[in-house]
PDB file of C-alpha atoms and ligand atoms in Angstrom:
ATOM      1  CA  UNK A  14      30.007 -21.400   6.416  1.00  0.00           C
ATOM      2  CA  UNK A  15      27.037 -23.631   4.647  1.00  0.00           C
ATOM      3  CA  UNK A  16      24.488 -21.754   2.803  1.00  0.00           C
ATOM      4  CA  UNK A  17      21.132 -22.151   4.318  1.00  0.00           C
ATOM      5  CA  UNK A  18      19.155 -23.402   1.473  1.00  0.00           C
ATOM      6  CA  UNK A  19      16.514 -21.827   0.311  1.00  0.00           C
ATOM      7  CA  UNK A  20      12.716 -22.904  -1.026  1.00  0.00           C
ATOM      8  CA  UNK A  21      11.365 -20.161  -3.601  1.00  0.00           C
ATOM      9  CA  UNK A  22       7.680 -19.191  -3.450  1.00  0.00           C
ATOM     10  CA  UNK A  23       6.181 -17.295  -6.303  1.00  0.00           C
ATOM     11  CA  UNK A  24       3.391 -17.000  -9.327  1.00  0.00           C
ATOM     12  CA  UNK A  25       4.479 -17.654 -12.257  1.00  0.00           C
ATOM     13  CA  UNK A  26       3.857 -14.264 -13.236  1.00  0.00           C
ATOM     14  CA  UNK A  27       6.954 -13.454 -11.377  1.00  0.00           C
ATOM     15  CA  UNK A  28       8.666 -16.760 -12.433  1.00  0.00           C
ATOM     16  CA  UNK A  29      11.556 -14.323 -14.539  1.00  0.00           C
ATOM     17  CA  UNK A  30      12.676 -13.339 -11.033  1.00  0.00           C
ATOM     18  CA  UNK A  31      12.762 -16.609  -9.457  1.00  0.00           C
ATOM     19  CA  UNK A  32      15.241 -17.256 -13.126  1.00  0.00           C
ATOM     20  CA  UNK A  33      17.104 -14.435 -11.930  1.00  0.00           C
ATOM     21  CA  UNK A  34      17.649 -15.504  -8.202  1.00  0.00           C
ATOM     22  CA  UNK A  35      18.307 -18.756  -9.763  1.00  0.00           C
ATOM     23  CA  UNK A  36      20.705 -17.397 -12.416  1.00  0.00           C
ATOM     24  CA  UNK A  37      22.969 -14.442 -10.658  1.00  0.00           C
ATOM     25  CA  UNK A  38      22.407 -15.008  -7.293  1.00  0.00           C
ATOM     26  CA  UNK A  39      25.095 -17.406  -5.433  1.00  0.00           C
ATOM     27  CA  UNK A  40      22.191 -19.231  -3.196  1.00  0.00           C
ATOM     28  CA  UNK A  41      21.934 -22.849  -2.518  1.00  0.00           C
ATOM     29  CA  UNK A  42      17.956 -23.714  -3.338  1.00  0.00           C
ATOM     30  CA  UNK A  43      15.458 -26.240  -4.270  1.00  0.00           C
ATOM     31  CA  UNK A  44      14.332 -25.902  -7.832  1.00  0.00           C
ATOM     32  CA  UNK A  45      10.350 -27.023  -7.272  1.00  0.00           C
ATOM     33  CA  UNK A  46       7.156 -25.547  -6.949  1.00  0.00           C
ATOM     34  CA  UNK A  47       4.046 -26.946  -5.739  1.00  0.00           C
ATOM     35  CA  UNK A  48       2.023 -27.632  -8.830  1.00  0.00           C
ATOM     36  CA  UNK A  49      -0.533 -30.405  -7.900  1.00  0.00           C
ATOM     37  CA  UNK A  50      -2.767 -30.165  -5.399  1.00  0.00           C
ATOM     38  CA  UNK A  51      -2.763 -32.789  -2.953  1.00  0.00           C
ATOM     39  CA  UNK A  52      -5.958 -34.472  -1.516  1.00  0.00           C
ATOM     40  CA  UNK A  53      -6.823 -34.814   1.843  1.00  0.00           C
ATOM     41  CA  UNK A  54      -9.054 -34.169   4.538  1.00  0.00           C
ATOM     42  CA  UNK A  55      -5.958 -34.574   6.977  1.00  0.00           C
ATOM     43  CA  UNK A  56      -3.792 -31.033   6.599  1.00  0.00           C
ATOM     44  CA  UNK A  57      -0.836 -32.598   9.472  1.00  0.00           C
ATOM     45  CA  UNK A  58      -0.565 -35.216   6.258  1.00  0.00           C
ATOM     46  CA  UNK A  59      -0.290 -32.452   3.669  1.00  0.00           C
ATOM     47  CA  UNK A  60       1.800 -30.476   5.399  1.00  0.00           C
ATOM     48  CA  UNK A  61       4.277 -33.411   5.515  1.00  0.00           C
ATOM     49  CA  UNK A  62       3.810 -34.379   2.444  1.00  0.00           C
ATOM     50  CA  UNK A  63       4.994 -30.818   1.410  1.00  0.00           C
ATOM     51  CA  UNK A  64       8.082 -31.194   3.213  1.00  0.00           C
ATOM     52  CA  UNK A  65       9.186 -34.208   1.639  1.00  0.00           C
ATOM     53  CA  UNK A  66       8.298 -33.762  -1.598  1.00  0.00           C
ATOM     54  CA  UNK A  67       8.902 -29.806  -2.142  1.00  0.00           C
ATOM     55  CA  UNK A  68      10.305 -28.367   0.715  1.00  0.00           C
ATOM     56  CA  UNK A  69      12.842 -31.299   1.671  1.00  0.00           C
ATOM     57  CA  UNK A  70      15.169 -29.809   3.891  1.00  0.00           C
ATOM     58  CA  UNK A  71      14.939 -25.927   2.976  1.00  0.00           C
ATOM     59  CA  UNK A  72      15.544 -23.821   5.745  1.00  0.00           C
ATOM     60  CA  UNK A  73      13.928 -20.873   4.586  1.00  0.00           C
ATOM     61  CA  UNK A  74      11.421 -19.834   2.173  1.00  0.00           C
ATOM     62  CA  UNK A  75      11.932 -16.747   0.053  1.00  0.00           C
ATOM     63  CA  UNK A  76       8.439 -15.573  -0.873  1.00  0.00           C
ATOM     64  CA  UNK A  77       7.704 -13.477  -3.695  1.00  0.00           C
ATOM     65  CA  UNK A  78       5.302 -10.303  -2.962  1.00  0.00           C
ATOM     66  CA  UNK A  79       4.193  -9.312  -6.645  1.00  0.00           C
ATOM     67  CA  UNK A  80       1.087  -7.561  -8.107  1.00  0.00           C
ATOM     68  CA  UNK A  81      -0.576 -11.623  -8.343  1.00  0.00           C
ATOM     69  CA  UNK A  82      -0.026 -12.648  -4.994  1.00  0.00           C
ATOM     70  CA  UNK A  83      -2.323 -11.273  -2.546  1.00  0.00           C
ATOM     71  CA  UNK A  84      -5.336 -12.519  -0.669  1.00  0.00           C
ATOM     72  CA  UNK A  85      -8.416 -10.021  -2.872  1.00  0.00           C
ATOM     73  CA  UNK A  86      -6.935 -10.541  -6.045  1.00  0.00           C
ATOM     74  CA  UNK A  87      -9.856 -12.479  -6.934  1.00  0.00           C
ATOM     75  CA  UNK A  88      -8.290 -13.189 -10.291  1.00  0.00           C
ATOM     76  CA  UNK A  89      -5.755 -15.590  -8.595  1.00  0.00           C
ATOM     77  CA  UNK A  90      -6.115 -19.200  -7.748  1.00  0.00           C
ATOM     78  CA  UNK A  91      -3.611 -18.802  -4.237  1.00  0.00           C
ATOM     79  CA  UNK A  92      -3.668 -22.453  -3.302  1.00  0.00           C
ATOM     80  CA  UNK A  93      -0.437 -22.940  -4.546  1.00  0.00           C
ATOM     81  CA  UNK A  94       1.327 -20.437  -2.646  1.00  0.00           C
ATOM     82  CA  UNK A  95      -0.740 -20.834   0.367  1.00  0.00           C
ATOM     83  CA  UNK A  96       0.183 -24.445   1.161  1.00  0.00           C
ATOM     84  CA  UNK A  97       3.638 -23.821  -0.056  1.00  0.00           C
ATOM     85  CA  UNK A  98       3.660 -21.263   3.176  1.00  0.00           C
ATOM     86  CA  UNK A  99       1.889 -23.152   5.476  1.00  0.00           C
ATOM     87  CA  UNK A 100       3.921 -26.358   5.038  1.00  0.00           C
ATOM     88  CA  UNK A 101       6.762 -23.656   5.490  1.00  0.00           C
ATOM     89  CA  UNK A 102       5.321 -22.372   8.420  1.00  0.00           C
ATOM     90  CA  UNK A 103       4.698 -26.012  10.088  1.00  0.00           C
ATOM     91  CA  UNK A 104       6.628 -28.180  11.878  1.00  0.00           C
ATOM     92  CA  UNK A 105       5.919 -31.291  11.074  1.00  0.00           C
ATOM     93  CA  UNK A 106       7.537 -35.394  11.447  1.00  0.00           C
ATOM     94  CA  UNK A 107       9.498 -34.456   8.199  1.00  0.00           C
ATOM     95  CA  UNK A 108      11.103 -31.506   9.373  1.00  0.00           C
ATOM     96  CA  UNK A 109      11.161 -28.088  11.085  1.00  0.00           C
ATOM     97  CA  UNK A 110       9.673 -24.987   9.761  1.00  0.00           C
ATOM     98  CA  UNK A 111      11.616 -22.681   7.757  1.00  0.00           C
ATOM     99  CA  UNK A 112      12.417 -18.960   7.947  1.00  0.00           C
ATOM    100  CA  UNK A 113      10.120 -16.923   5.827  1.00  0.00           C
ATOM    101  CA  UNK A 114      11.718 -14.195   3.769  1.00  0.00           C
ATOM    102  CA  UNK A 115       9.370 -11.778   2.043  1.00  0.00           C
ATOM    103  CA  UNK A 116      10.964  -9.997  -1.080  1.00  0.00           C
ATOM    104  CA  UNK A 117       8.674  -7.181  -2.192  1.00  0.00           C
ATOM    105  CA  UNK A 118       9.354  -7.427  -6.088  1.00  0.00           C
ATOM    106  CA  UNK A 119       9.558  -3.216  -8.071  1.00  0.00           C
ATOM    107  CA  UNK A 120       5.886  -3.359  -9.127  1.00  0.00           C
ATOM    108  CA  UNK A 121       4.563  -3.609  -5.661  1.00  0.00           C
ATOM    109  CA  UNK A 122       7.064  -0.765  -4.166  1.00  0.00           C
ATOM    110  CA  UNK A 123       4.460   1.800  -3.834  1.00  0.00           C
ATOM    111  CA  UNK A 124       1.669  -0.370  -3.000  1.00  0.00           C
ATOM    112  CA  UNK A 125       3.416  -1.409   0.368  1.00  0.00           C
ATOM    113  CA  UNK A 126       6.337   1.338   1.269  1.00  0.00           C
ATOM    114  CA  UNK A 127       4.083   4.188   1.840  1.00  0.00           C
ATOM    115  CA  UNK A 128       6.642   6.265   3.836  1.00  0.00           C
ATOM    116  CA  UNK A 129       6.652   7.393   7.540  1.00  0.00           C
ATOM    117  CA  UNK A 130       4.434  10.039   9.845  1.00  0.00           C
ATOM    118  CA  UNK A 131       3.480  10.990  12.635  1.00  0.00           C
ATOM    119  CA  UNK A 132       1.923   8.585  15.488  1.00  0.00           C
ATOM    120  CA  UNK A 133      -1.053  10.382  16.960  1.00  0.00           C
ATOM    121  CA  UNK A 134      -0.696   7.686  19.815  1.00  0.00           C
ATOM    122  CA  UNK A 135       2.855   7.761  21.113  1.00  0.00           C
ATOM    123  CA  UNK A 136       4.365  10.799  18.988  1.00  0.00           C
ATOM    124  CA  UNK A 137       7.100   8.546  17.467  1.00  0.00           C
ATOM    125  CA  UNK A 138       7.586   8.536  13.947  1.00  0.00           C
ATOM    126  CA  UNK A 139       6.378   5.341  12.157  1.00  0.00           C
ATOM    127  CA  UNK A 140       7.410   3.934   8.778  1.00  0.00           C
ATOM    128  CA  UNK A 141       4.305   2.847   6.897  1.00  0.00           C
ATOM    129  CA  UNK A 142       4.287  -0.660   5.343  1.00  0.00           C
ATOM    130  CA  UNK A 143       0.917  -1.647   4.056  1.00  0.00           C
ATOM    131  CA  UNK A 144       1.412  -5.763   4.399  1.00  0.00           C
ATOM    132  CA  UNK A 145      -2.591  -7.291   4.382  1.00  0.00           C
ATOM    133  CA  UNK A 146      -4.977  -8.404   2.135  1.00  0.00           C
ATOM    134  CA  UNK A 147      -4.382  -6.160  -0.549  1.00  0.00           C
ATOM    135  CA  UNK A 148      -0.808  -7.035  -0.900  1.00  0.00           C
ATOM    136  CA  UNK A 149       0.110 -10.377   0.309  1.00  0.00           C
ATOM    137  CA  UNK A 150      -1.808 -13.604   1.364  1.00  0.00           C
ATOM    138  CA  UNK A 151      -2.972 -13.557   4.601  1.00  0.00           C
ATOM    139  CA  UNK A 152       0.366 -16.791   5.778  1.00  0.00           C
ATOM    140  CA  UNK A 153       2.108 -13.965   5.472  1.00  0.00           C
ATOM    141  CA  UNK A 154       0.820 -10.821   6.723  1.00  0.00           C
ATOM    142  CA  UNK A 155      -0.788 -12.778  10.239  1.00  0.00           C
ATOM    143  CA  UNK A 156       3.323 -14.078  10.631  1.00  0.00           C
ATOM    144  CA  UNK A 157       4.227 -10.077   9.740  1.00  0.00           C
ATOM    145  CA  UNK A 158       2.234  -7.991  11.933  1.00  0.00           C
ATOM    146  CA  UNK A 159       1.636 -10.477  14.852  1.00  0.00           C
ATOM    147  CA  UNK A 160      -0.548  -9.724  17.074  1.00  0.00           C
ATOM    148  CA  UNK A 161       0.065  -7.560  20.209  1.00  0.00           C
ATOM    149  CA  UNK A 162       3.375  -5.895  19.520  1.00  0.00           C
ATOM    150  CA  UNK A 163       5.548  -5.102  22.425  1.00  0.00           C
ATOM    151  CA  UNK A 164       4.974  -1.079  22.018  1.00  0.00           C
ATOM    152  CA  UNK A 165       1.300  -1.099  21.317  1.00  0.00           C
ATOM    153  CA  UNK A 166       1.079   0.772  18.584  1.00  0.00           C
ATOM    154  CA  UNK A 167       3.479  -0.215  16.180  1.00  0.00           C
ATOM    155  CA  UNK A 168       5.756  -3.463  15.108  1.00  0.00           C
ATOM    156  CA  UNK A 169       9.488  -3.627  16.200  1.00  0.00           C
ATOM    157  CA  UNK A 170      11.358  -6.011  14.548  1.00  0.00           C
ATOM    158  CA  UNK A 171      11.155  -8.580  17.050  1.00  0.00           C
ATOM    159  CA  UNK A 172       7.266  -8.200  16.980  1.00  0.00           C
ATOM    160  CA  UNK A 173       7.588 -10.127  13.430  1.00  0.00           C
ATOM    161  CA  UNK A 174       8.308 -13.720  12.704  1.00  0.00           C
ATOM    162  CA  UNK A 175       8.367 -12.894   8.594  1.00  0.00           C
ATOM    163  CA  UNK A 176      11.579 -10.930   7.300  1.00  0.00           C
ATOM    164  CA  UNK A 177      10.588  -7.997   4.145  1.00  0.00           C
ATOM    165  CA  UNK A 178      12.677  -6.772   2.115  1.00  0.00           C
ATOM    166  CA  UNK A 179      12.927  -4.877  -1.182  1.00  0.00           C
ATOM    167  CA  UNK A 180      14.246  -7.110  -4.086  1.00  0.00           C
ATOM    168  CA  UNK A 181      16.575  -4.682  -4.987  1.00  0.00           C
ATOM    169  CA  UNK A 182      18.479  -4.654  -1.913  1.00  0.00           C
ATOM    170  CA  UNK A 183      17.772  -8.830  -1.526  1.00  0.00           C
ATOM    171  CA  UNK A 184      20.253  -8.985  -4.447  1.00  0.00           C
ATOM    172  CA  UNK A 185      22.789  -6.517  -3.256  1.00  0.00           C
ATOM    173  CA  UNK A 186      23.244  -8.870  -0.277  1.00  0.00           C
ATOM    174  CA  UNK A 187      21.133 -12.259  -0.627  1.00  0.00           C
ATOM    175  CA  UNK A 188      22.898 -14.290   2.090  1.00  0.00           C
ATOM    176  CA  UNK A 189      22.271 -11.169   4.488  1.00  0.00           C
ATOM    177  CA  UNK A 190      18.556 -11.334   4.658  1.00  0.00           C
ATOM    178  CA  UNK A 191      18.472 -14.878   4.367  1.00  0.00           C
ATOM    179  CA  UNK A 192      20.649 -14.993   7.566  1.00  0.00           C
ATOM    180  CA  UNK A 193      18.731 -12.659   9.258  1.00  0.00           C
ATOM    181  CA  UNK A 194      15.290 -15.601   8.639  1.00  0.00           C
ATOM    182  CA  UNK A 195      16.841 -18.013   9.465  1.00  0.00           C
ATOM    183  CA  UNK A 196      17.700 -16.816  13.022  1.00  0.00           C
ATOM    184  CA  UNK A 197      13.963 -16.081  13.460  1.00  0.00           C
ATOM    185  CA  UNK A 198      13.455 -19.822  13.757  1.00  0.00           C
ATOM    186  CA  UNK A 199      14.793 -19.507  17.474  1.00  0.00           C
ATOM    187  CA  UNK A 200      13.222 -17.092  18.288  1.00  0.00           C
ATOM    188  CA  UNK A 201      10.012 -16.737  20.828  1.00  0.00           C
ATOM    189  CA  UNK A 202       8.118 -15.049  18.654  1.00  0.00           C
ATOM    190  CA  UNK A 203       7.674 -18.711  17.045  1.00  0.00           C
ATOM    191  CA  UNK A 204       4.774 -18.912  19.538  1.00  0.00           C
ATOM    192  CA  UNK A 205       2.790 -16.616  17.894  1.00  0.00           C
ATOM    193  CA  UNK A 206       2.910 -17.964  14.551  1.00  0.00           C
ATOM    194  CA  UNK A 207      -0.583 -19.494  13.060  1.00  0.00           C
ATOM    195  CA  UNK A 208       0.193 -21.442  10.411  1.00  0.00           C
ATOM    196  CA  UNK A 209      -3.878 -21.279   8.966  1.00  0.00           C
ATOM    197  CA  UNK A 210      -5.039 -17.484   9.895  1.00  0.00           C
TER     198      UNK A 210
HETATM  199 ZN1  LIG B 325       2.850   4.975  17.791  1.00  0.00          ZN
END
């Protein structure tokens, strides 16, 4: 089978994971990052023009969730990592939008697995994953937590066009997860996606 291939979103803070992905992992991807910003009032055009000259023909983007990438870290110029998931999010002349794989990198464990209670709504027992502005930008926690899930009060897997996962098991089975965004491209929950939230 052909390896979907793969665009890698991160800060450079993180960039000795993106070496390692690079390095150990057996993944076909595109070594570039967007690093200049590109000027125009006309955000179809720069969305293409991410496509061609970054993206190319990725099929998925693997984005990486560390302690520098969220929307209030204030610190953090995100307009890198924003465009590089809305282009990813877009379809546009030069090519279909890819699958968006979140890998949640060791530092930012307990920041967004916060374990499982209770629903004081439906009784079920809910896994909490905090995924908003605290912890990613907001491309990816709008394409996480869409809105209006099927159950009401919590997100099924189908409720969710972005794929998380922990890093450690992302390199225990790479090709797995990357599978598993790839088929969300099909999917209907496409629909929902908003590219600018
Ligand atoms: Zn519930």
């Amino acid at each position: 089978m052909t390896k979907h291939k793969c665009f890698i979103s991160f800060k450079t803070e993180d960039i000795e994971y993106k070496k390692y992905i690079q390095n150990n992992l057996d993944i076909d991807y595109i070594d570039k990052s967007l690093n200049v910003p590109i000027h125009s009032e006309d955000e179809d055009y720069i969305m293409q023009k991410i496509r061609e000259d970054y993206l190319k023909d990725s099929t998925i983007t693997i984005h990486l969730i560390g302690e520098c990438s969220s929307e209030d870290n204030k610190l953090q110029n995100q307009y890198f990592i924003k465009k590089e998931l809305q282009a990813s999010l877009s379809n546009t002349v030069a090519g279909s939008r890819n699958g968006i794989l979140g890998v949640v990198l060791p530092s930012m464990y307990d920041n967004i697995y916060k374990g499982s209670g209770i629903c004081t709504k439906c009784d079920e027992k809910h896994k909490y994953v905090c995924i908003n502005d605290e912890t990613v930008i907001k491309e990816f926690s709008y394409n996480y937590y869409l809105p209006n899930p099927k159950s009401g009060c919590s997100w099924g897997y189908d409720d969710r066009y972005c794929v998380l996962t922990k890093w450690d098991d992302f390199i225990e089975n790479p090709e797995r997860y990357i599978d598993l965004a790839f088929d969300k491209r099909e999917t209907d929950i496409t629909k929902k996606i908003k590219v600018r939230p």
